[in-house]
Structure formats: structure tokens, C-alpha cells
Amino acid sequence: LIMKIPIFGRLYRNAILSQIFLSLGTLIQSGIPIPKALEIVGSLLSNLTIKEIIKESKENVETGGYISEIFRK
């Protein structure tokens, strides 16, 4: 719901994405493969929309795609 409010939605989305990418960076630097890191980050999220995007991104990476392809949509 908050993601649909013009100003707050953008701020909320950016805050969530910052947390996701910070966590992903930490996990990847620790030597965890990208698909597993996406799975871990996805399991920690409560926002179902973002959780689905992470799941799609994981599946895309596993088939040879880029993480960014899903986030561009």
C-alpha cells in the first residue's frame, strides 16, 4: 500500500532496494554464490511484491541472465 503513494512509495522502494543490495553485497563478498544470496535475501523480506522480484531475479540469474534485467521492469 505504501508503495503506491507517490513520494513515500519512491522513498520506501529506494530504502528497501538499498537494504537488499547492501545485504547481497555482503553475502557475495563472503563467497556465497549469487543465486543462493538472492534466496537468502528473499527469505528475509516481508514485502511480497519485492520478494517476488527477488525470486524472479534468482531464476533469471540461474538461467544465465542478469540481476538488473528484473529490476528494470
PDB file of N, CA and C in Angstrom:
ATOM      1  N   LEU A   1       0.823  -1.200   0.000  1.00  0.00           N
ATOM      2  CA  LEU A   1       0.000   0.000   0.000  1.00  0.00           C
ATOM      3  C   LEU A   1       0.862   1.257   0.000  1.00  0.00           C
ATOM      4  N   ILE A   2       1.863   1.292   0.869  1.00  0.00           N
ATOM      5  CA  ILE A   2       2.703   2.492   0.954  1.00  0.00           C
ATOM      6  C   ILE A   2       3.475   2.725  -0.342  1.00  0.00           C
ATOM      7  N   MET A   3       3.743   1.648  -1.098  1.00  0.00           N
ATOM      8  CA  MET A   3       4.492   1.795  -2.345  1.00  0.00           C
ATOM      9  C   MET A   3       3.694   2.530  -3.411  1.00  0.00           C
ATOM     10  N   LYS A   4       2.385   2.658  -3.248  1.00  0.00           N
ATOM     11  CA  LYS A   4       1.533   3.320  -4.231  1.00  0.00           C
ATOM     12  C   LYS A   4       1.396   4.822  -3.972  1.00  0.00           C
ATOM     13  N   ILE A   5       1.830   5.285  -2.824  1.00  0.00           N
ATOM     14  CA  ILE A   5       1.773   6.713  -2.509  1.00  0.00           C
ATOM     15  C   ILE A   5       2.976   7.373  -3.192  1.00  0.00           C
ATOM     16  N   PRO A   6       2.739   8.395  -4.032  1.00  0.00           N
ATOM     17  CA  PRO A   6       3.805   8.935  -4.885  1.00  0.00           C
ATOM     18  C   PRO A   6       5.161   9.188  -4.215  1.00  0.00           C
ATOM     19  N   ILE A   7       5.240  10.056  -3.260  1.00  0.00           N
ATOM     20  CA  ILE A   7       6.541  10.394  -2.666  1.00  0.00           C
ATOM     21  C   ILE A   7       7.008   9.298  -1.713  1.00  0.00           C
ATOM     22  N   PHE A   8       6.135   8.844  -0.841  1.00  0.00           N
ATOM     23  CA  PHE A   8       6.517   7.836   0.134  1.00  0.00           C
ATOM     24  C   PHE A   8       6.840   6.499  -0.521  1.00  0.00           C
ATOM     25  N   GLY A   9       6.114   6.192  -1.587  1.00  0.00           N
ATOM     26  CA  GLY A   9       6.360   4.945  -2.299  1.00  0.00           C
ATOM     27  C   GLY A   9       7.765   4.886  -2.863  1.00  0.00           C
ATOM     28  N   ARG A  10       8.194   5.968  -3.461  1.00  0.00           N
ATOM     29  CA  ARG A  10       9.537   6.037  -4.029  1.00  0.00           C
ATOM     30  C   ARG A  10      10.602   5.937  -2.937  1.00  0.00           C
ATOM     31  N   LEU A  11      10.397   6.646  -1.848  1.00  0.00           N
ATOM     32  CA  LEU A  11      11.350   6.589  -0.729  1.00  0.00           C
ATOM     33  C   LEU A  11      11.410   5.193  -0.125  1.00  0.00           C
ATOM     34  N   TYR A  12      10.243   4.590   0.063  1.00  0.00           N
ATOM     35  CA  TYR A  12      10.172   3.237   0.626  1.00  0.00           C
ATOM     36  C   TYR A  12      10.876   2.242  -0.288  1.00  0.00           C
ATOM     37  N   ARG A  13      10.570   2.319  -1.594  1.00  0.00           N
ATOM     38  CA  ARG A  13      11.191   1.406  -2.559  1.00  0.00           C
ATOM     39  C   ARG A  13      12.712   1.562  -2.563  1.00  0.00           C
ATOM     40  N   ASN A  14      13.188   2.803  -2.551  1.00  0.00           N
ATOM     41  CA  ASN A  14      14.629   3.039  -2.545  1.00  0.00           C
ATOM     42  C   ASN A  14      15.282   2.534  -1.263  1.00  0.00           C
ATOM     43  N   ALA A  15      14.608   2.690  -0.139  1.00  0.00           N
ATOM     44  CA  ALA A  15      15.152   2.188   1.127  1.00  0.00           C
ATOM     45  C   ALA A  15      15.233   0.664   1.116  1.00  0.00           C
ATOM     46  N   ILE A  16      14.191   0.013   0.615  1.00  0.00           N
ATOM     47  CA  ILE A  16      14.184  -1.455   0.528  1.00  0.00           C
ATOM     48  C   ILE A  16      15.283  -1.929  -0.409  1.00  0.00           C
ATOM     49  N   LEU A  17      15.400  -1.302  -1.574  1.00  0.00           N
ATOM     50  CA  LEU A  17      16.423  -1.708  -2.533  1.00  0.00           C
ATOM     51  C   LEU A  17      17.831  -1.499  -1.979  1.00  0.00           C
ATOM     52  N   SER A  18      18.036  -0.429  -1.242  1.00  0.00           N
ATOM     53  CA  SER A  18      19.341  -0.196  -0.613  1.00  0.00           C
ATOM     54  C   SER A  18      19.682  -1.320   0.352  1.00  0.00           C
ATOM     55  N   GLN A  19      18.718  -1.713   1.162  1.00  0.00           N
ATOM     56  CA  GLN A  19      18.944  -2.807   2.107  1.00  0.00           C
ATOM     57  C   GLN A  19      19.221  -4.118   1.379  1.00  0.00           C
ATOM     58  N   ILE A  20      18.475  -4.373   0.315  1.00  0.00           N
ATOM     59  CA  ILE A  20      18.658  -5.605  -0.453  1.00  0.00           C
ATOM     60  C   ILE A  20      20.062  -5.661  -1.033  1.00  0.00           C
ATOM     61  N   PHE A  21      20.480  -4.595  -1.701  1.00  0.00           N
ATOM     62  CA  PHE A  21      21.778  -4.613  -2.359  1.00  0.00           C
ATOM     63  C   PHE A  21      22.938  -4.585  -1.377  1.00  0.00           C
ATOM     64  N   LEU A  22      22.755  -3.950  -0.239  1.00  0.00           N
ATOM     65  CA  LEU A  22      23.780  -3.998   0.805  1.00  0.00           C
ATOM     66  C   LEU A  22      23.939  -5.425   1.317  1.00  0.00           C
ATOM     67  N   SER A  23      22.817  -6.081   1.567  1.00  0.00           N
ATOM     68  CA  SER A  23      22.846  -7.475   2.029  1.00  0.00           C
ATOM     69  C   SER A  23      23.443  -8.391   0.974  1.00  0.00           C
ATOM     70  N   LEU A  24      23.033  -8.206  -0.286  1.00  0.00           N
ATOM     71  CA  LEU A  24      23.568  -9.018  -1.376  1.00  0.00           C
ATOM     72  C   LEU A  24      25.080  -8.842  -1.484  1.00  0.00           C
ATOM     73  N   GLY A  25      25.530  -7.612  -1.410  1.00  0.00           N
ATOM     74  CA  GLY A  25      26.970  -7.338  -1.489  1.00  0.00           C
ATOM     75  C   GLY A  25      27.742  -8.035  -0.388  1.00  0.00           C
ATOM     76  N   THR A  26      27.218  -7.990   0.810  1.00  0.00           N
ATOM     77  CA  THR A  26      27.865  -8.638   1.950  1.00  0.00           C
ATOM     78  C   THR A  26      27.928 -10.153   1.751  1.00  0.00           C
ATOM     79  N   LEU A  27      26.822 -10.735   1.334  1.00  0.00           N
ATOM     80  CA  LEU A  27      26.778 -12.186   1.127  1.00  0.00           C
ATOM     81  C   LEU A  27      27.718 -12.623   0.001  1.00  0.00           C
ATOM     82  N   ILE A  28      27.724 -11.879  -1.092  1.00  0.00           N
ATOM     83  CA  ILE A  28      28.570 -12.232  -2.232  1.00  0.00           C
ATOM     84  C   ILE A  28      30.049 -12.080  -1.874  1.00  0.00           C
ATOM     85  N   GLN A  29      30.388 -11.023  -1.141  1.00  0.00           N
ATOM     86  CA  GLN A  29      31.774 -10.841  -0.695  1.00  0.00           C
ATOM     87  C   GLN A  29      32.206 -11.956   0.249  1.00  0.00           C
ATOM     88  N   SER A  30      31.250 -12.564   0.922  1.00  0.00           N
ATOM     89  CA  SER A  30      31.552 -13.678   1.834  1.00  0.00           C
ATOM     90  C   SER A  30      31.754 -14.986   1.081  1.00  0.00           C
ATOM     91  N   GLY A  31      31.544 -14.956  -0.238  1.00  0.00           N
ATOM     92  CA  GLY A  31      31.765 -16.145  -1.042  1.00  0.00           C
ATOM     93  C   GLY A  31      30.513 -16.947  -1.358  1.00  0.00           C
ATOM     94  N   ILE A  32      29.358 -16.429  -0.984  1.00  0.00           N
ATOM     95  CA  ILE A  32      28.105 -17.126  -1.272  1.00  0.00           C
ATOM     96  C   ILE A  32      27.739 -16.856  -2.735  1.00  0.00           C
ATOM     97  N   PRO A  33      27.402 -17.896  -3.483  1.00  0.00           N
ATOM     98  CA  PRO A  33      27.017 -17.696  -4.893  1.00  0.00           C
ATOM     99  C   PRO A  33      25.793 -16.774  -5.010  1.00  0.00           C
ATOM    100  N   ILE A  34      25.722 -16.047  -6.109  1.00  0.00           N
ATOM    101  CA  ILE A  34      24.653 -15.064  -6.300  1.00  0.00           C
ATOM    102  C   ILE A  34      23.254 -15.665  -6.168  1.00  0.00           C
ATOM    103  N   PRO A  35      22.953 -16.809  -6.801  1.00  0.00           N
ATOM    104  CA  PRO A  35      21.596 -17.354  -6.634  1.00  0.00           C
ATOM    105  C   PRO A  35      21.250 -17.660  -5.167  1.00  0.00           C
ATOM    106  N   LYS A  36      22.193 -18.196  -4.435  1.00  0.00           N
ATOM    107  CA  LYS A  36      21.960 -18.500  -3.016  1.00  0.00           C
ATOM    108  C   LYS A  36      21.798 -17.207  -2.215  1.00  0.00           C
ATOM    109  N   ALA A  37      22.601 -16.199  -2.528  1.00  0.00           N
ATOM    110  CA  ALA A  37      22.491 -14.904  -1.843  1.00  0.00           C
ATOM    111  C   ALA A  37      21.112 -14.287  -2.094  1.00  0.00           C
ATOM    112  N   LEU A  38      20.620 -14.398  -3.331  1.00  0.00           N
ATOM    113  CA  LEU A  38      19.282 -13.885  -3.634  1.00  0.00           C
ATOM    114  C   LEU A  38      18.218 -14.658  -2.861  1.00  0.00           C
ATOM    115  N   GLU A  39      18.401 -15.948  -2.757  1.00  0.00           N
ATOM    116  CA  GLU A  39      17.452 -16.777  -1.994  1.00  0.00           C
ATOM    117  C   GLU A  39      17.424 -16.360  -0.525  1.00  0.00           C
ATOM    118  N   ILE A  40      18.596 -16.137   0.041  1.00  0.00           N
ATOM    119  CA  ILE A  40      18.691 -15.733   1.457  1.00  0.00           C
ATOM    120  C   ILE A  40      18.024 -14.373   1.659  1.00  0.00           C
ATOM    121  N   VAL A  41      18.371 -13.415   0.817  1.00  0.00           N
ATOM    122  CA  VAL A  41      17.789 -12.075   0.948  1.00  0.00           C
ATOM    123  C   VAL A  41      16.274 -12.134   0.772  1.00  0.00           C
ATOM    124  N   GLY A  42      15.809 -12.895  -0.206  1.00  0.00           N
ATOM    125  CA  GLY A  42      14.372 -13.029  -0.440  1.00  0.00           C
ATOM    126  C   GLY A  42      13.631 -13.606   0.747  1.00  0.00           C
ATOM    127  N   SER A  43      14.279 -14.532   1.438  1.00  0.00           N
ATOM    128  CA  SER A  43      13.623 -15.154   2.590  1.00  0.00           C
ATOM    129  C   SER A  43      13.478 -14.201   3.772  1.00  0.00           C
ATOM    130  N   LEU A  44      14.243 -13.133   3.772  1.00  0.00           N
ATOM    131  CA  LEU A  44      14.195 -12.170   4.877  1.00  0.00           C
ATOM    132  C   LEU A  44      13.177 -11.056   4.670  1.00  0.00           C
ATOM    133  N   LEU A  45      12.644 -10.953   3.462  1.00  0.00           N
ATOM    134  CA  LEU A  45      11.739  -9.850   3.137  1.00  0.00           C
ATOM    135  C   LEU A  45      10.306 -10.129   3.571  1.00  0.00           C
ATOM    136  N   SER A  46       9.620  -9.081   3.975  1.00  0.00           N
ATOM    137  CA  SER A  46       8.207  -9.218   4.318  1.00  0.00           C
ATOM    138  C   SER A  46       7.309  -8.689   3.200  1.00  0.00           C
ATOM    139  N   ASN A  47       7.849  -7.830   2.347  1.00  0.00           N
ATOM    140  CA  ASN A  47       7.080  -7.264   1.240  1.00  0.00           C
ATOM    141  C   ASN A  47       6.972  -8.307   0.132  1.00  0.00           C
ATOM    142  N   LEU A  48       5.762  -8.784  -0.128  1.00  0.00           N
ATOM    143  CA  LEU A  48       5.555  -9.859  -1.091  1.00  0.00           C
ATOM    144  C   LEU A  48       5.888  -9.462  -2.527  1.00  0.00           C
ATOM    145  N   THR A  49       5.665  -8.215  -2.881  1.00  0.00           N
ATOM    146  CA  THR A  49       5.989  -7.751  -4.230  1.00  0.00           C
ATOM    147  C   THR A  49       7.493  -7.801  -4.464  1.00  0.00           C
ATOM    148  N   ILE A  50       8.252  -7.259  -3.538  1.00  0.00           N
ATOM    149  CA  ILE A  50       9.713  -7.259  -3.648  1.00  0.00           C
ATOM    150  C   ILE A  50      10.245  -8.688  -3.552  1.00  0.00           C
ATOM    151  N   LYS A  51       9.633  -9.489  -2.700  1.00  0.00           N
ATOM    152  CA  LYS A  51      10.032 -10.893  -2.556  1.00  0.00           C
ATOM    153  C   LYS A  51       9.893 -11.633  -3.891  1.00  0.00           C
ATOM    154  N   GLU A  52       8.810 -11.369  -4.611  1.00  0.00           N
ATOM    155  CA  GLU A  52       8.586 -11.993  -5.917  1.00  0.00           C
ATOM    156  C   GLU A  52       9.623 -11.519  -6.934  1.00  0.00           C
ATOM    157  N   ILE A  53       9.977 -10.249  -6.880  1.00  0.00           N
ATOM    158  CA  ILE A  53      11.002  -9.712  -7.783  1.00  0.00           C
ATOM    159  C   ILE A  53      12.342 -10.392  -7.519  1.00  0.00           C
ATOM    160  N   ILE A  54      12.681 -10.595  -6.262  1.00  0.00           N
ATOM    161  CA  ILE A  54      13.932 -11.278  -5.904  1.00  0.00           C
ATOM    162  C   ILE A  54      13.894 -12.721  -6.407  1.00  0.00           C
ATOM    163  N   LYS A  55      12.757 -13.376  -6.260  1.00  0.00           N
ATOM    164  CA  LYS A  55      12.617 -14.760  -6.734  1.00  0.00           C
ATOM    165  C   LYS A  55      12.817 -14.832  -8.252  1.00  0.00           C
ATOM    166  N   GLU A  56      12.184 -13.913  -8.982  1.00  0.00           N
ATOM    167  CA  GLU A  56      12.337 -13.866 -10.437  1.00  0.00           C
ATOM    168  C   GLU A  56      13.786 -13.579 -10.821  1.00  0.00           C
ATOM    169  N   SER A  57      14.412 -12.698 -10.072  1.00  0.00           N
ATOM    170  CA  SER A  57      15.802 -12.359 -10.337  1.00  0.00           C
ATOM    171  C   SER A  57      16.706 -13.567 -10.138  1.00  0.00           C
ATOM    172  N   LYS A  58      16.460 -14.338  -9.091  1.00  0.00           N
ATOM    173  CA  LYS A  58      17.229 -15.563  -8.823  1.00  0.00           C
ATOM    174  C   LYS A  58      17.077 -16.541  -9.975  1.00  0.00           C
ATOM    175  N   GLU A  59      15.848 -16.739 -10.418  1.00  0.00           N
ATOM    176  CA  GLU A  59      15.590 -17.653 -11.534  1.00  0.00           C
ATOM    177  C   GLU A  59      16.267 -17.158 -12.807  1.00  0.00           C
ATOM    178  N   ASN A  60      16.263 -15.856 -13.026  1.00  0.00           N
ATOM    179  CA  ASN A  60      16.900 -15.271 -14.201  1.00  0.00           C
ATOM    180  C   ASN A  60      18.418 -15.488 -14.159  1.00  0.00           C
ATOM    181  N   VAL A  61      19.019 -15.298 -13.005  1.00  0.00           N
ATOM    182  CA  VAL A  61      20.463 -15.491 -12.852  1.00  0.00           C
ATOM    183  C   VAL A  61      20.818 -16.957 -13.079  1.00  0.00           C
ATOM    184  N   GLU A  62      19.997 -17.856 -12.584  1.00  0.00           N
ATOM    185  CA  GLU A  62      20.267 -19.292 -12.740  1.00  0.00           C
ATOM    186  C   GLU A  62      20.225 -19.732 -14.204  1.00  0.00           C
ATOM    187  N   THR A  63      19.494 -18.993 -15.031  1.00  0.00           N
ATOM    188  CA  THR A  63      19.424 -19.343 -16.453  1.00  0.00           C
ATOM    189  C   THR A  63      20.378 -18.501 -17.294  1.00  0.00           C
ATOM    190  N   GLY A  64      21.292 -17.783 -16.637  1.00  0.00           N
ATOM    191  CA  GLY A  64      22.324 -17.039 -17.354  1.00  0.00           C
ATOM    192  C   GLY A  64      22.035 -15.571 -17.568  1.00  0.00           C
ATOM    193  N   GLY A  65      20.962 -15.062 -16.980  1.00  0.00           N
ATOM    194  CA  GLY A  65      20.610 -13.650 -17.133  1.00  0.00           C
ATOM    195  C   GLY A  65      21.281 -12.778 -16.085  1.00  0.00           C
ATOM    196  N   TYR A  66      20.911 -11.526 -16.088  1.00  0.00           N
ATOM    197  CA  TYR A  66      21.459 -10.543 -15.163  1.00  0.00           C
ATOM    198  C   TYR A  66      20.426 -10.193 -14.088  1.00  0.00           C
ATOM    199  N   ILE A  67      20.916  -9.855 -12.919  1.00  0.00           N
ATOM    200  CA  ILE A  67      20.037  -9.405 -11.831  1.00  0.00           C
ATOM    201  C   ILE A  67      19.267  -8.163 -12.273  1.00  0.00           C
ATOM    202  N   SER A  68      19.939  -7.262 -12.929  1.00  0.00           N
ATOM    203  CA  SER A  68      19.348  -5.970 -13.295  1.00  0.00           C
ATOM    204  C   SER A  68      18.171  -6.089 -14.261  1.00  0.00           C
ATOM    205  N   GLU A  69      18.091  -7.160 -15.034  1.00  0.00           N
ATOM    206  CA  GLU A  69      17.004  -7.301 -16.004  1.00  0.00           C
ATOM    207  C   GLU A  69      15.641  -7.269 -15.337  1.00  0.00           C
ATOM    208  N   ILE A  70      15.507  -7.915 -14.213  1.00  0.00           N
ATOM    209  CA  ILE A  70      14.225  -7.979 -13.498  1.00  0.00           C
ATOM    210  C   ILE A  70      13.922  -6.640 -12.829  1.00  0.00           C
ATOM    211  N   PHE A  71      14.951  -5.989 -12.278  1.00  0.00           N
ATOM    212  CA  PHE A  71      14.728  -4.729 -11.564  1.00  0.00           C
ATOM    213  C   PHE A  71      14.406  -3.577 -12.504  1.00  0.00           C
ATOM    214  N   ARG A  72      14.701  -3.697 -13.791  1.00  0.00           N
ATOM    215  CA  ARG A  72      14.394  -2.655 -14.766  1.00  0.00           C
ATOM    216  C   ARG A  72      12.918  -2.577 -15.090  1.00  0.00           C
ATOM    217  N   LYS A  73      12.178  -3.647 -14.850  1.00  0.00           N
ATOM    218  CA  LYS A  73      10.750  -3.692 -15.211  1.00  0.00           C
ATOM    219  C   LYS A  73       9.944  -2.704 -14.463  1.00  0.00           C
TER     220      LYS A  73
END
